[in-house]
């Protein structure tokens, strides 16, 4: 398990990418990816703001503007089901339902063990294999109930290996 | 006339994408070498002759855009490639970025040479994180082989390409919003004028073109504008990558010469292969969520900017979402509107509130509580959004709805009578909200 990020780790990430205002998105994405809970906490945002010499409000503006960021903790794996029309007309709502049943949560929620968050997303550019779900960088297409069960098992397996 | 061609997609799935050696072997960098022997004005003249219209969706003539920037005396100038492909139903830039990155890079270097610019930025959407890494590899290899970086091919011309990541915001596909995002800010659009050619990235003169537009540049330079134009029609030069999705048998990206018909694109066995599962075509949605919908009666329209425009359709990004008879038009438009609610940046009222009100009216139709007056309200709303929105997002958000009101008025009327011709509404079925 990835532990809580501490301020020296945040500083290392910032140093690694470069202390420039233009790198703000990249820095915040890197922090979010390293957080283990797919989010950027206020404390971390404060460090970024002071290192880049930006007002915190500016960092908050960016964090809340872009859909990929979250200021609330999310699951280790964020499952994003595309609901744009090319996927929707290929029954992405039924796919969402299967994920909901399998994970025991509704879209927008996180499992009790903090492992999975289920969300809708806009088009991820994989309309040729819709309906799709994106988990981290991986996109899974032509989803069916069997495929979804396999996918969830795969991620659960990855989790139990880490424990 | 062949219905598919391999011009800008010729390397896709044929060579190792990041290999400079294989790219050169396939004829790569010939455009750049030729460009170095030409005067910038000559290159721009070829692009004008080629009638290359912006491939991102706005169809702005690339030659005119380049000419405008050439005459601006301030330096440094910046070259920006818009790879924030977020238009639903569009996945053609992904093909070029992942399968032929060096073609895009070559186009950007030629632009750098034309404008005597030393820095190019490519803004790749955050959802394509893996592509950002493979694209970086292609950049590194190009530098190692002397095609990029300092003193390119011994010409003393320096050009560097920097990758910038998006973080999930459709509005950043709008060029001025994209520049704000590169600067590390929230991607809200800027007021224009000033034009981006005058006040662009870091307030300097800037060229912004789409991935596919840049990929076309080396070809135009290499074969000449005249030859390039001849692939398409006399007003729409060259070829277009179209993205087929939805209820079509063979979904995917196809390169077609302008001038083939919509019927060819959807039904030709080499291209779409017809409607999946032997269903009937109901409509097709062109150019992304911000584009208009067309009906089967329009299938014989040639796919080119002018002919499509003459029947109220458009090329847009190249998306062709094919929809069969099982889909309810109200339900579909509700999906489109939900997308715009989610993606509106909130800066201007017509877009932020207009989409939301539109959604509420569509829900009234779906719940069988709409009244005749709602048609007037929708008309007023769409007019306001189209004319008073701050940027292209809001201005085009009602395009699909307007086209559907024209062709599917009966279906709207039926919903007032609590009837859904597609048997989707009023049967207590649960749908994803």
XYZ file of C-alpha atoms in Angstrom, chain B residues 7-8 10-12 15-36 99-107 109-110 142 145-148 152-153 215 217-219 221-223:
52
model
C -2.031 9.219 -47.478
C -1.562 10.558 -43.961
C 0.058 5.231 -44.665
C 2.479 4.584 -41.815
C -0.208 3.654 -39.307
C 6.009 0.881 -39.212
C 7.350 0.994 -35.672
C 5.851 4.329 -34.668
C 8.836 5.843 -32.855
C 11.489 4.541 -35.247
C 13.117 7.346 -37.214
C 14.879 4.780 -39.370
C 11.621 3.135 -40.464
C 9.932 6.502 -40.867
C 12.700 7.730 -43.161
C 12.639 4.442 -45.055
C 8.918 5.002 -45.687
C 9.652 8.419 -47.187
C 9.560 10.394 -43.954
C 11.252 13.792 -43.548
C 11.292 14.314 -47.332
C 8.779 17.134 -46.820
C 11.060 18.772 -44.277
C 14.107 18.468 -46.516
C 12.219 20.050 -49.378
C 10.856 22.776 -47.088
C 14.414 23.764 -46.145
C 0.954 5.249 -34.885
C 2.730 8.041 -36.757
C 4.068 10.554 -34.241
C 6.963 11.491 -36.513
C 4.538 12.681 -39.195
C 3.030 15.131 -36.700
C 6.505 16.141 -35.522
C 7.643 16.742 -39.110
C 4.624 18.995 -39.730
C 9.091 21.390 -37.568
C 8.087 22.713 -41.002
C 14.147 12.584 -33.804
C 18.943 11.559 -35.508
C 19.369 15.271 -36.069
C 15.845 16.009 -37.301
C 14.883 17.942 -34.193
C 18.524 20.544 -37.651
C 20.152 18.737 -40.613
C 0.271 15.640 -40.316
C 1.804 19.584 -43.996
C 4.785 17.362 -44.952
C 2.663 15.738 -47.680
C 5.146 20.345 -49.159
C 6.389 17.139 -50.692
C 3.790 16.613 -53.428
